[in-house]
Amino acid sequence: EAGVAQSPRYKIIEKRQSVAFWCNPISGHATLYWYQQILGQGPKLLIQFQNNGVVDDSQLPKDRFSAERLKGVDSTLKIQPAKLEDSAVYLCASSLNWFTETQYFGPGTRLLVL
Amino acid sequence: AQSVAQPEDQVNVAEGNPLTVKCTYSVSGNPYLFWYVQYPNRGLQFLLKYITGDNLVKGSYGFEAEFNKSQTSFHLKKPSALVSDSALYFCAVREGKSGGGADGLTFGKGTHLIIQP
């Protein structure tokens, strides 16, 4: 079974530029999560989707971050405009549904904002 | 609000010795507890989880964890450490509840485990 796929793996941009990350969850997984992991910290949830609907985006900085999950499969996370403090690893995770409880993580996208 | 504490930034263990990585949690309601491992430039790999039932949970690569409700702890253990166990370990919690809704994990800050040959 293929795991969670993410791209790109690395991205370097200048502040005030925009950037987008892509995630393809494990096939059949209804729930998708985006986490932000700043160096030296544990991952922090940004947004949770159930199919193509948002379940929780309470920690998403909505003035600059946006996310969508069209057709309930792939998802895109966008930052516009980026700030220096957005430098982090962005992790995508998926689970079969909320009953299953286990979240499986992708390799992450490492973002550096200069 | 839920939280996780991993009191040790780093744990050093000699190869072949038993290891323990500590985790305490705070959550309203029943806790669902998880351990993940992260290798350099890799995502998080699931090790084990406690949902309900036996307090001793067995997981991947010979790891196990003991749920202690009275001490609100979920320490990760392994009887005999390997050099290849060296990595960053994260404990995570969410509130167990029936029905749908938000179930994002709250993570600790992580513990570096270093196994010395």
mmCIF file with all atom_site columns, C-alpha atoms in Angstrom:
data_model
loop_
_atom_site.group_PDB
_atom_site.id
_atom_site.type_symbol
_atom_site.label_atom_id
_atom_site.label_alt_id
_atom_site.label_comp_id
_atom_site.label_asym_id
_atom_site.label_entity_id
_atom_site.label_seq_id
_atom_site.pdbx_PDB_ins_code
_atom_site.Cartn_x
_atom_site.Cartn_y
_atom_site.Cartn_z
_atom_site.occupancy
_atom_site.B_iso_or_equiv
_atom_site.pdbx_formal_charge
_atom_site.auth_seq_id
_atom_site.auth_comp_id
_atom_site.auth_asym_id
_atom_site.auth_atom_id
_atom_site.pdbx_PDB_model_num
ATOM 1   C CA . GLU A 1 1   ? 0.000   0.000  0.000  1.00 0.00 ? 1   GLU A CA 1
ATOM 2   C CA . ALA A 1 2   ? 1.441   3.359  -1.015 1.00 0.00 ? 2   ALA A CA 1
ATOM 3   C CA . GLY A 1 3   ? 1.917   5.914  1.741  1.00 0.00 ? 3   GLY A CA 1
ATOM 4   C CA . VAL A 1 4   ? 1.039   9.580  1.910  1.00 0.00 ? 4   VAL A CA 1
ATOM 5   C CA . ALA A 1 5   ? 2.753   11.494 -0.886 1.00 0.00 ? 5   ALA A CA 1
ATOM 6   C CA . GLN A 1 6   ? 3.845   15.113 -0.648 1.00 0.00 ? 6   GLN A CA 1
ATOM 7   C CA . SER A 1 7   ? 5.548   17.526 -3.004 1.00 0.00 ? 7   SER A CA 1
ATOM 8   C CA . PRO A 1 8   ? 7.767   19.360 -3.256 1.00 0.00 ? 8   PRO A CA 1
ATOM 9   C CA . ARG A 1 9   ? 10.137  17.982 -0.639 1.00 0.00 ? 9   ARG A CA 1
ATOM 10  C CA . TYR A 1 10  ? 12.019  21.253 -0.279 1.00 0.00 ? 10  TYR A CA 1
ATOM 11  C CA . LYS A 1 11  ? 11.185  24.862 -1.102 1.00 0.00 ? 11  LYS A CA 1
ATOM 12  C CA . ILE A 1 12  ? 13.096  28.084 -0.616 1.00 0.00 ? 12  ILE A CA 1
ATOM 13  C CA . ILE A 1 13  ? 11.313  31.407 -1.153 1.00 0.00 ? 13  ILE A CA 1
ATOM 14  C CA . GLU A 1 14  ? 11.699  35.019 -0.144 1.00 0.00 ? 14  GLU A CA 1
ATOM 15  C CA . LYS A 1 15  ? 9.358   36.668 2.302  1.00 0.00 ? 15  LYS A CA 1
ATOM 16  C CA . ARG A 1 16  ? 6.147   38.050 0.818  1.00 0.00 ? 16  ARG A CA 1
ATOM 17  C CA . GLN A 1 17  ? 6.224   35.439 -1.959 1.00 0.00 ? 17  GLN A CA 1
ATOM 18  C CA . SER A 1 18  ? 3.564   32.750 -2.229 1.00 0.00 ? 18  SER A CA 1
ATOM 19  C CA . VAL A 1 19  ? 4.029   28.981 -2.063 1.00 0.00 ? 19  VAL A CA 1
ATOM 20  C CA . ALA A 1 20  ? 1.848   25.903 -2.408 1.00 0.00 ? 20  ALA A CA 1
ATOM 21  C CA . PHE A 1 21  ? 2.233   22.362 -1.115 1.00 0.00 ? 21  PHE A CA 1
ATOM 22  C CA . TRP A 1 22  ? 0.500   19.278 -2.429 1.00 0.00 ? 22  TRP A CA 1
ATOM 23  C CA . CYS A 1 23  ? -0.601  16.124 -0.631 1.00 0.00 ? 23  CYS A CA 1
ATOM 24  C CA . ASN A 1 24  ? -2.010  12.841 -1.896 1.00 0.00 ? 24  ASN A CA 1
ATOM 25  C CA . PRO A 1 25  ? -3.340  10.714 0.975  1.00 0.00 ? 25  PRO A CA 1
ATOM 26  C CA . ILE A 1 26  ? -3.400  6.951  1.252  1.00 0.00 ? 26  ILE A CA 1
ATOM 27  C CA . SER A 1 27  ? -6.020  5.581  -1.121 1.00 0.00 ? 27  SER A CA 1
ATOM 28  C CA . GLY A 1 28  ? -9.451  5.450  0.468  1.00 0.00 ? 28  GLY A CA 1
ATOM 29  C CA . HIS A 1 29  ? -8.566  7.620  3.460  1.00 0.00 ? 29  HIS A CA 1
ATOM 30  C CA . ALA A 1 30  ? -11.406 10.029 4.142  1.00 0.00 ? 30  ALA A CA 1
ATOM 31  C CA . THR A 1 31  ? -9.668  12.232 6.684  1.00 0.00 ? 31  THR A CA 1
ATOM 32  C CA . LEU A 1 32  ? -6.716  14.465 5.828  1.00 0.00 ? 32  LEU A CA 1
ATOM 33  C CA . TYR A 1 33  ? -4.656  16.703 8.103  1.00 0.00 ? 33  TYR A CA 1
ATOM 34  C CA . TRP A 1 34  ? -2.026  19.391 7.622  1.00 0.00 ? 34  TRP A CA 1
ATOM 35  C CA . TYR A 1 35  ? 0.470   19.957 10.423 1.00 0.00 ? 35  TYR A CA 1
ATOM 36  C CA . GLN A 1 36  ? 3.228   22.556 10.817 1.00 0.00 ? 36  GLN A CA 1
ATOM 37  C CA . GLN A 1 37  ? 6.441   21.451 12.514 1.00 0.00 ? 37  GLN A CA 1
ATOM 38  C CA . ILE A 1 38  ? 8.788   24.258 13.495 1.00 0.00 ? 38  ILE A CA 1
ATOM 39  C CA . LEU A 1 39  ? 12.365  23.245 14.270 1.00 0.00 ? 39  LEU A CA 1
ATOM 40  C CA . GLY A 1 40  ? 12.660  21.924 17.807 1.00 0.00 ? 40  GLY A CA 1
ATOM 41  C CA . GLN A 1 41  ? 8.912   21.560 18.309 1.00 0.00 ? 41  GLN A CA 1
ATOM 42  C CA . GLY A 1 42  ? 6.289   18.907 17.835 1.00 0.00 ? 42  GLY A CA 1
ATOM 43  C CA . PRO A 1 43  ? 3.859   19.123 14.928 1.00 0.00 ? 43  PRO A CA 1
ATOM 44  C CA . LYS A 1 44  ? 0.918   21.496 15.326 1.00 0.00 ? 44  LYS A CA 1
ATOM 45  C CA . LEU A 1 45  ? -2.395  20.887 13.578 1.00 0.00 ? 45  LEU A CA 1
ATOM 46  C CA . LEU A 1 46  ? -3.323  23.510 11.001 1.00 0.00 ? 46  LEU A CA 1
ATOM 47  C CA . ILE A 1 47  ? -6.415  22.037 9.378  1.00 0.00 ? 47  ILE A CA 1
ATOM 48  C CA . GLN A 1 48  ? -8.434  18.815 9.213  1.00 0.00 ? 48  GLN A CA 1
ATOM 49  C CA . PHE A 1 49  ? -10.630 17.711 6.314  1.00 0.00 ? 49  PHE A CA 1
ATOM 50  C CA . GLN A 1 50  ? -13.263 14.991 6.315  1.00 0.00 ? 50  GLN A CA 1
ATOM 51  C CA . ASN A 1 51  ? -13.739 14.132 2.637  1.00 0.00 ? 51  ASN A CA 1
ATOM 52  C CA . ASN A 1 52  ? -13.831 17.612 1.065  1.00 0.00 ? 52  ASN A CA 1
ATOM 53  C CA . GLY A 1 53  ? -15.262 19.437 4.074  1.00 0.00 ? 53  GLY A CA 1
ATOM 54  C CA . VAL A 1 54  ? -13.305 21.307 6.742  1.00 0.00 ? 54  VAL A CA 1
ATOM 55  C CA . VAL A 1 55  ? -13.696 19.833 10.235 1.00 0.00 ? 55  VAL A CA 1
ATOM 56  C CA . ASP A 1 56  ? -11.208 21.992 12.148 1.00 0.00 ? 56  ASP A CA 1
ATOM 57  C CA . ASP A 1 57  ? -9.225  25.032 11.015 1.00 0.00 ? 57  ASP A CA 1
ATOM 58  C CA . SER A 1 58  ? -9.067  26.815 14.358 1.00 0.00 ? 58  SER A CA 1
ATOM 59  C CA . GLN A 1 59  ? -5.260  27.035 14.301 1.00 0.00 ? 59  GLN A CA 1
ATOM 60  C CA . LEU A 1 60  ? -4.892  28.022 10.659 1.00 0.00 ? 60  LEU A CA 1
ATOM 61  C CA . PRO A 1 61  ? -3.668  31.642 10.205 1.00 0.00 ? 61  PRO A CA 1
ATOM 62  C CA . LYS A 1 62  ? -6.398  32.464 7.768  1.00 0.00 ? 62  LYS A CA 1
ATOM 63  C CA . ASP A 1 63  ? -5.018  35.862 6.807  1.00 0.00 ? 63  ASP A CA 1
ATOM 64  C CA . ARG A 1 64  ? -2.204  34.137 4.915  1.00 0.00 ? 64  ARG A CA 1
ATOM 65  C CA . PHE A 1 65  ? -2.851  30.383 4.863  1.00 0.00 ? 65  PHE A CA 1
ATOM 66  C CA . SER A 1 66  ? -5.493  28.591 2.832  1.00 0.00 ? 66  SER A CA 1
ATOM 67  C CA . ALA A 1 67  ? -6.188  24.960 2.068  1.00 0.00 ? 67  ALA A CA 1
ATOM 68  C CA . GLU A 1 68  ? -8.542  22.999 -0.092 1.00 0.00 ? 68  GLU A CA 1
ATOM 69  C CA . ARG A 1 69  ? -9.370  19.402 -0.774 1.00 0.00 ? 69  ARG A CA 1
ATOM 70  C CA . LEU A 1 70  ? -11.291 19.230 -3.995 1.00 0.00 ? 70  LEU A CA 1
ATOM 71  C CA . LYS A 1 71  ? -13.105 15.965 -4.739 1.00 0.00 ? 71  LYS A CA 1
ATOM 72  C CA . GLY A 1 72  ? -12.135 14.655 -1.313 1.00 0.00 ? 72  GLY A CA 1
ATOM 73  C CA . VAL A 1 73  ? -8.762  13.237 -2.384 1.00 0.00 ? 73  VAL A CA 1
ATOM 74  C CA . ASP A 1 74  ? -5.708  15.452 -2.997 1.00 0.00 ? 74  ASP A CA 1
ATOM 75  C CA . SER A 1 75  ? -5.167  18.570 -0.967 1.00 0.00 ? 75  SER A CA 1
ATOM 76  C CA . THR A 1 76  ? -3.251  21.806 -1.437 1.00 0.00 ? 76  THR A CA 1
ATOM 77  C CA . LEU A 1 77  ? -1.971  24.122 1.292  1.00 0.00 ? 77  LEU A CA 1
ATOM 78  C CA . LYS A 1 78  ? -1.048  27.657 0.258  1.00 0.00 ? 78  LYS A CA 1
ATOM 79  C CA . ILE A 1 79  ? 0.772   30.481 2.005  1.00 0.00 ? 79  ILE A CA 1
ATOM 80  C CA . GLN A 1 80  ? 0.394   34.013 0.629  1.00 0.00 ? 80  GLN A CA 1
ATOM 81  C CA . PRO A 1 81  ? 2.325   36.094 1.519  1.00 0.00 ? 81  PRO A CA 1
ATOM 82  C CA . ALA A 1 82  ? 4.966   34.115 3.371  1.00 0.00 ? 82  ALA A CA 1
ATOM 83  C CA . LYS A 1 83  ? 6.699   35.402 6.486  1.00 0.00 ? 83  LYS A CA 1
ATOM 84  C CA . LEU A 1 84  ? 10.038  34.416 7.974  1.00 0.00 ? 84  LEU A CA 1
ATOM 85  C CA . GLU A 1 85  ? 8.282   32.600 10.821 1.00 0.00 ? 85  GLU A CA 1
ATOM 86  C CA . ASP A 1 86  ? 6.578   30.281 8.322  1.00 0.00 ? 86  ASP A CA 1
ATOM 87  C CA . SER A 1 87  ? 9.879   28.432 7.893  1.00 0.00 ? 87  SER A CA 1
ATOM 88  C CA . ALA A 1 88  ? 8.990   24.906 8.986  1.00 0.00 ? 88  ALA A CA 1
ATOM 89  C CA . VAL A 1 89  ? 8.235   21.406 7.799  1.00 0.00 ? 89  VAL A CA 1
ATOM 90  C CA . TYR A 1 90  ? 4.670   20.984 6.585  1.00 0.00 ? 90  TYR A CA 1
ATOM 91  C CA . LEU A 1 91  ? 3.381   17.496 7.201  1.00 0.00 ? 91  LEU A CA 1
ATOM 92  C CA . CYS A 1 92  ? 0.340   15.921 5.635  1.00 0.00 ? 92  CYS A CA 1
ATOM 93  C CA . ALA A 1 93  ? -1.359  12.970 7.332  1.00 0.00 ? 93  ALA A CA 1
ATOM 94  C CA . SER A 1 94  ? -4.370  10.836 6.565  1.00 0.00 ? 94  SER A CA 1
ATOM 95  C CA . SER A 1 95  ? -6.553  8.316  8.330  1.00 0.00 ? 95  SER A CA 1
ATOM 96  C CA . LEU A 1 96  ? -9.184  5.916  7.031  1.00 0.00 ? 96  LEU A CA 1
ATOM 97  C CA . ASN A 1 97  ? -11.850 7.732  8.995  1.00 0.00 ? 97  ASN A CA 1
ATOM 98  C CA . TRP A 1 98  ? -12.159 9.027  12.508 1.00 0.00 ? 98  TRP A CA 1
ATOM 99  C CA . PHE A 1 99  ? -12.983 5.530  13.819 1.00 0.00 ? 99  PHE A CA 1
ATOM 100 C CA . THR A 1 100 ? -9.578  4.265  12.819 1.00 0.00 ? 100 THR A CA 1
ATOM 101 C CA . GLU A 1 101 ? -7.748  6.752  15.041 1.00 0.00 ? 101 GLU A CA 1
ATOM 102 C CA . THR A 1 102 ? -4.276  6.188  13.546 1.00 0.00 ? 102 THR A CA 1
ATOM 103 C CA . GLN A 1 103 ? -2.909  8.999  11.410 1.00 0.00 ? 103 GLN A CA 1
ATOM 104 C CA . TYR A 1 104 ? -0.241  8.141  8.819  1.00 0.00 ? 104 TYR A CA 1
ATOM 105 C CA . PHE A 1 105 ? 2.193   10.870 7.854  1.00 0.00 ? 105 PHE A CA 1
ATOM 106 C CA . GLY A 1 106 ? 3.890   11.815 4.623  1.00 0.00 ? 106 GLY A CA 1
ATOM 107 C CA . PRO A 1 107 ? 7.588   12.772 4.364  1.00 0.00 ? 107 PRO A CA 1
ATOM 108 C CA . GLY A 1 108 ? 6.830   16.487 4.671  1.00 0.00 ? 108 GLY A CA 1
ATOM 109 C CA . THR A 1 109 ? 7.779   19.622 2.756  1.00 0.00 ? 109 THR A CA 1
ATOM 110 C CA . ARG A 1 110 ? 10.618  21.647 4.248  1.00 0.00 ? 110 ARG A CA 1
ATOM 111 C CA . LEU A 1 111 ? 10.039  25.370 3.665  1.00 0.00 ? 111 LEU A CA 1
ATOM 112 C CA . LEU A 1 112 ? 12.687  28.021 4.164  1.00 0.00 ? 112 LEU A CA 1
ATOM 113 C CA . VAL A 1 113 ? 11.600  31.656 3.941  1.00 0.00 ? 113 VAL A CA 1
ATOM 114 C CA . LEU A 1 114 ? 14.453  34.136 3.461  1.00 0.00 ? 114 LEU A CA 1
ATOM 115 C CA . ALA B 2 1   ? -7.293  22.092 26.171 1.00 0.00 ? 1   ALA B CA 1
ATOM 116 C CA . GLN B 2 2   ? -5.101  19.042 25.804 1.00 0.00 ? 2   GLN B CA 1
ATOM 117 C CA . SER B 2 3   ? -1.330  18.947 26.255 1.00 0.00 ? 3   SER B CA 1
ATOM 118 C CA . VAL B 2 4   ? 1.636   16.592 26.268 1.00 0.00 ? 4   VAL B CA 1
ATOM 119 C CA . ALA B 2 5   ? 4.875   16.902 28.201 1.00 0.00 ? 5   ALA B CA 1
ATOM 120 C CA . GLN B 2 6   ? 8.076   15.087 27.315 1.00 0.00 ? 6   GLN B CA 1
ATOM 121 C CA . PRO B 2 7   ? 10.360  16.168 30.147 1.00 0.00 ? 7   PRO B CA 1
ATOM 122 C CA . GLU B 2 8   ? 13.628  14.997 28.608 1.00 0.00 ? 8   GLU B CA 1
ATOM 123 C CA . ASP B 2 9   ? 15.127  16.650 25.542 1.00 0.00 ? 9   ASP B CA 1
ATOM 124 C CA . GLN B 2 10  ? 17.565  13.771 25.179 1.00 0.00 ? 10  GLN B CA 1
ATOM 125 C CA . VAL B 2 11  ? 17.944  10.249 26.516 1.00 0.00 ? 11  VAL B CA 1
ATOM 126 C CA . ASN B 2 12  ? 21.239  8.375  26.260 1.00 0.00 ? 12  ASN B CA 1
ATOM 127 C CA . VAL B 2 13  ? 21.315  4.599  26.564 1.00 0.00 ? 13  VAL B CA 1
ATOM 128 C CA . ALA B 2 14  ? 23.993  2.005  25.934 1.00 0.00 ? 14  ALA B CA 1
ATOM 129 C CA . GLU B 2 15  ? 23.203  -0.594 23.305 1.00 0.00 ? 15  GLU B CA 1
ATOM 130 C CA . GLY B 2 16  ? 21.628  -3.673 24.848 1.00 0.00 ? 16  GLY B CA 1
ATOM 131 C CA . ASN B 2 17  ? 20.296  -1.814 27.888 1.00 0.00 ? 17  ASN B CA 1
ATOM 132 C CA . PRO B 2 18  ? 16.610  -1.136 28.485 1.00 0.00 ? 18  PRO B CA 1
ATOM 133 C CA . LEU B 2 19  ? 15.287  2.275  27.502 1.00 0.00 ? 19  LEU B CA 1
ATOM 134 C CA . THR B 2 20  ? 12.447  4.493  28.685 1.00 0.00 ? 20  THR B CA 1
ATOM 135 C CA . VAL B 2 21  ? 11.191  7.691  27.075 1.00 0.00 ? 21  VAL B CA 1
ATOM 136 C CA . LYS B 2 22  ? 8.791   9.578  29.316 1.00 0.00 ? 22  LYS B CA 1
ATOM 137 C CA . CYS B 2 23  ? 5.471   11.180 28.425 1.00 0.00 ? 23  CYS B CA 1
ATOM 138 C CA . THR B 2 24  ? 2.726   12.725 30.532 1.00 0.00 ? 24  THR B CA 1
ATOM 139 C CA . TYR B 2 25  ? -0.513  14.140 29.198 1.00 0.00 ? 25  TYR B CA 1
ATOM 140 C CA . SER B 2 26  ? -3.508  16.255 30.048 1.00 0.00 ? 26  SER B CA 1
ATOM 141 C CA . VAL B 2 27  ? -6.886  15.839 28.355 1.00 0.00 ? 27  VAL B CA 1
ATOM 142 C CA . SER B 2 28  ? -10.506 16.125 29.312 1.00 0.00 ? 28  SER B CA 1
ATOM 143 C CA . GLY B 2 29  ? -12.269 12.845 28.892 1.00 0.00 ? 29  GLY B CA 1
ATOM 144 C CA . ASN B 2 30  ? -10.682 9.578  27.864 1.00 0.00 ? 30  ASN B CA 1
ATOM 145 C CA . PRO B 2 31  ? -7.220  9.842  26.303 1.00 0.00 ? 31  PRO B CA 1
ATOM 146 C CA . TYR B 2 32  ? -6.155  8.294  23.038 1.00 0.00 ? 32  TYR B CA 1
ATOM 147 C CA . LEU B 2 33  ? -2.361  8.128  23.180 1.00 0.00 ? 33  LEU B CA 1
ATOM 148 C CA . PHE B 2 34  ? 0.211   7.614  20.448 1.00 0.00 ? 34  PHE B CA 1
ATOM 149 C CA . TRP B 2 35  ? 3.942   7.304  19.947 1.00 0.00 ? 35  TRP B CA 1
ATOM 150 C CA . TYR B 2 36  ? 5.620   8.264  16.693 1.00 0.00 ? 36  TYR B CA 1
ATOM 151 C CA . VAL B 2 37  ? 9.276   8.144  15.633 1.00 0.00 ? 37  VAL B CA 1
ATOM 152 C CA . GLN B 2 38  ? 10.977  10.559 13.245 1.00 0.00 ? 38  GLN B CA 1
ATOM 153 C CA . TYR B 2 39  ? 14.235  9.878  11.445 1.00 0.00 ? 39  TYR B CA 1
ATOM 154 C CA . PRO B 2 40  ? 16.202  12.760 9.840  1.00 0.00 ? 40  PRO B CA 1
ATOM 155 C CA . ASN B 2 41  ? 14.447  14.246 6.808  1.00 0.00 ? 41  ASN B CA 1
ATOM 156 C CA . ARG B 2 42  ? 11.611  11.779 7.157  1.00 0.00 ? 42  ARG B CA 1
ATOM 157 C CA . GLY B 2 43  ? 8.015   12.069 8.212  1.00 0.00 ? 43  GLY B CA 1
ATOM 158 C CA . LEU B 2 44  ? 6.577   10.585 11.379 1.00 0.00 ? 44  LEU B CA 1
ATOM 159 C CA . GLN B 2 45  ? 6.287   6.817  11.613 1.00 0.00 ? 45  GLN B CA 1
ATOM 160 C CA . PHE B 2 46  ? 3.578   5.307  13.803 1.00 0.00 ? 46  PHE B CA 1
ATOM 161 C CA . LEU B 2 47  ? 4.882   3.058  16.596 1.00 0.00 ? 47  LEU B CA 1
ATOM 162 C CA . LEU B 2 48  ? 1.931   2.227  18.822 1.00 0.00 ? 48  LEU B CA 1
ATOM 163 C CA . LYS B 2 49  ? -1.253  3.533  20.380 1.00 0.00 ? 49  LYS B CA 1
ATOM 164 C CA . TYR B 2 50  ? -3.454  3.156  23.426 1.00 0.00 ? 50  TYR B CA 1
ATOM 165 C CA . ILE B 2 51  ? -7.176  3.454  22.918 1.00 0.00 ? 51  ILE B CA 1
ATOM 166 C CA . THR B 2 52  ? -8.674  1.169  25.547 1.00 0.00 ? 52  THR B CA 1
ATOM 167 C CA . GLY B 2 53  ? -8.069  -2.200 27.182 1.00 0.00 ? 53  GLY B CA 1
ATOM 168 C CA . ASP B 2 54  ? -4.765  -3.583 28.429 1.00 0.00 ? 54  ASP B CA 1
ATOM 169 C CA . ASN B 2 55  ? -2.539  -0.897 29.914 1.00 0.00 ? 55  ASN B CA 1
ATOM 170 C CA . LEU B 2 56  ? 0.564   -2.420 28.302 1.00 0.00 ? 56  LEU B CA 1
ATOM 171 C CA . VAL B 2 57  ? 0.576   -1.795 24.577 1.00 0.00 ? 57  VAL B CA 1
ATOM 172 C CA . LYS B 2 58  ? 2.986   -3.502 22.191 1.00 0.00 ? 58  LYS B CA 1
ATOM 173 C CA . GLY B 2 59  ? 4.054   -1.868 18.942 1.00 0.00 ? 59  GLY B CA 1
ATOM 174 C CA . SER B 2 60  ? 6.539   -1.931 16.109 1.00 0.00 ? 60  SER B CA 1
ATOM 175 C CA . TYR B 2 61  ? 10.266  -2.739 16.374 1.00 0.00 ? 61  TYR B CA 1
ATOM 176 C CA . GLY B 2 62  ? 9.948   -4.264 19.861 1.00 0.00 ? 62  GLY B CA 1
ATOM 177 C CA . PHE B 2 63  ? 8.668   -1.093 21.507 1.00 0.00 ? 63  PHE B CA 1
ATOM 178 C CA . GLU B 2 64  ? 5.954   -1.068 24.127 1.00 0.00 ? 64  GLU B CA 1
ATOM 179 C CA . ALA B 2 65  ? 4.265   1.571  26.252 1.00 0.00 ? 65  ALA B CA 1
ATOM 180 C CA . GLU B 2 66  ? 2.484   1.512  29.559 1.00 0.00 ? 66  GLU B CA 1
ATOM 181 C CA . PHE B 2 67  ? -0.635  3.576  30.150 1.00 0.00 ? 67  PHE B CA 1
ATOM 182 C CA . ASN B 2 68  ? -0.977  4.783  33.734 1.00 0.00 ? 68  ASN B CA 1
ATOM 183 C CA . LYS B 2 69  ? -4.232  6.651  34.297 1.00 0.00 ? 69  LYS B CA 1
ATOM 184 C CA . SER B 2 70  ? -3.517  7.764  37.860 1.00 0.00 ? 70  SER B CA 1
ATOM 185 C CA . GLN B 2 71  ? -0.173  9.280  36.875 1.00 0.00 ? 71  GLN B CA 1
ATOM 186 C CA . THR B 2 72  ? -1.461  10.456 33.459 1.00 0.00 ? 72  THR B CA 1
ATOM 187 C CA . SER B 2 73  ? 1.595   8.908  31.858 1.00 0.00 ? 73  SER B CA 1
ATOM 188 C CA . PHE B 2 74  ? 2.338   6.872  28.749 1.00 0.00 ? 74  PHE B CA 1
ATOM 189 C CA . HIS B 2 75  ? 6.037   6.010  28.847 1.00 0.00 ? 75  HIS B CA 1
ATOM 190 C CA . LEU B 2 76  ? 7.691   4.299  25.882 1.00 0.00 ? 76  LEU B CA 1
ATOM 191 C CA . LYS B 2 77  ? 9.925   1.323  26.672 1.00 0.00 ? 77  LYS B CA 1
ATOM 192 C CA . LYS B 2 78  ? 12.105  -1.275 25.032 1.00 0.00 ? 78  LYS B CA 1
ATOM 193 C CA . PRO B 2 79  ? 13.882  -4.128 26.867 1.00 0.00 ? 79  PRO B CA 1
ATOM 194 C CA . SER B 2 80  ? 17.088  -4.010 24.798 1.00 0.00 ? 80  SER B CA 1
ATOM 195 C CA . ALA B 2 81  ? 18.116  -0.931 22.813 1.00 0.00 ? 81  ALA B CA 1
ATOM 196 C CA . LEU B 2 82  ? 19.656  -1.026 19.342 1.00 0.00 ? 82  LEU B CA 1
ATOM 197 C CA . VAL B 2 83  ? 21.860  1.634  17.752 1.00 0.00 ? 83  VAL B CA 1
ATOM 198 C CA . SER B 2 84  ? 19.249  1.832  14.982 1.00 0.00 ? 84  SER B CA 1
ATOM 199 C CA . ASP B 2 85  ? 16.679  3.016  17.554 1.00 0.00 ? 85  ASP B CA 1
ATOM 200 C CA . SER B 2 86  ? 18.452  6.378  17.663 1.00 0.00 ? 86  SER B CA 1
ATOM 201 C CA . ALA B 2 87  ? 15.891  8.930  16.468 1.00 0.00 ? 87  ALA B CA 1
ATOM 202 C CA . LEU B 2 88  ? 13.440  11.607 17.611 1.00 0.00 ? 88  LEU B CA 1
ATOM 203 C CA . TYR B 2 89  ? 10.394  10.287 19.439 1.00 0.00 ? 89  TYR B CA 1
ATOM 204 C CA . PHE B 2 90  ? 7.075   12.080 19.809 1.00 0.00 ? 90  PHE B CA 1
ATOM 205 C CA . CYS B 2 91  ? 4.213   11.368 22.169 1.00 0.00 ? 91  CYS B CA 1
ATOM 206 C CA . ALA B 2 92  ? 0.758   12.590 21.121 1.00 0.00 ? 92  ALA B CA 1
ATOM 207 C CA . VAL B 2 93  ? -2.723  12.698 22.591 1.00 0.00 ? 93  VAL B CA 1
ATOM 208 C CA . ARG B 2 94  ? -6.269  13.387 21.567 1.00 0.00 ? 94  ARG B CA 1
ATOM 209 C CA . GLU B 2 95  ? -9.539  13.114 23.391 1.00 0.00 ? 95  GLU B CA 1
ATOM 210 C CA . GLY B 2 96  ? -11.412 9.911  22.733 1.00 0.00 ? 96  GLY B CA 1
ATOM 211 C CA . LYS B 2 97  ? -15.011 10.580 21.846 1.00 0.00 ? 97  LYS B CA 1
ATOM 212 C CA . SER B 2 98  ? -17.831 9.035  19.916 1.00 0.00 ? 98  SER B CA 1
ATOM 213 C CA . GLY B 2 99  ? -19.209 10.695 16.838 1.00 0.00 ? 99  GLY B CA 1
ATOM 214 C CA . GLY B 2 100 ? -17.347 12.662 14.240 1.00 0.00 ? 100 GLY B CA 1
ATOM 215 C CA . GLY B 2 101 ? -15.533 15.897 14.620 1.00 0.00 ? 101 GLY B CA 1
ATOM 216 C CA . ALA B 2 102 ? -12.111 17.348 15.189 1.00 0.00 ? 102 ALA B CA 1
ATOM 217 C CA . ASP B 2 103 ? -9.541  14.745 16.152 1.00 0.00 ? 103 ASP B CA 1
ATOM 218 C CA . GLY B 2 104 ? -6.208  16.369 15.419 1.00 0.00 ? 104 GLY B CA 1
ATOM 219 C CA . LEU B 2 105 ? -3.323  15.224 17.594 1.00 0.00 ? 105 LEU B CA 1
ATOM 220 C CA . THR B 2 106 ? -1.513  17.348 20.170 1.00 0.00 ? 106 THR B CA 1
ATOM 221 C CA . PHE B 2 107 ? 2.182   16.482 20.218 1.00 0.00 ? 107 PHE B CA 1
ATOM 222 C CA . GLY B 2 108 ? 4.924   16.853 22.769 1.00 0.00 ? 108 GLY B CA 1
ATOM 223 C CA . LYS B 2 109 ? 8.128   18.616 21.766 1.00 0.00 ? 109 LYS B CA 1
ATOM 224 C CA . GLY B 2 110 ? 9.950   15.357 21.207 1.00 0.00 ? 110 GLY B CA 1
ATOM 225 C CA . THR B 2 111 ? 12.794  13.431 22.845 1.00 0.00 ? 111 THR B CA 1
ATOM 226 C CA . HIS B 2 112 ? 16.059  12.630 21.112 1.00 0.00 ? 112 HIS B CA 1
ATOM 227 C CA . LEU B 2 113 ? 17.000  9.033  21.839 1.00 0.00 ? 113 LEU B CA 1
ATOM 228 C CA . ILE B 2 114 ? 20.689  8.262  21.403 1.00 0.00 ? 114 ILE B CA 1
ATOM 229 C CA . ILE B 2 115 ? 21.869  4.663  21.630 1.00 0.00 ? 115 ILE B CA 1
ATOM 230 C CA . GLN B 2 116 ? 25.580  4.362  22.146 1.00 0.00 ? 116 GLN B CA 1
ATOM 231 C CA . PRO B 2 117 ? 27.423  1.302  20.790 1.00 0.00 ? 117 PRO B CA 1
#
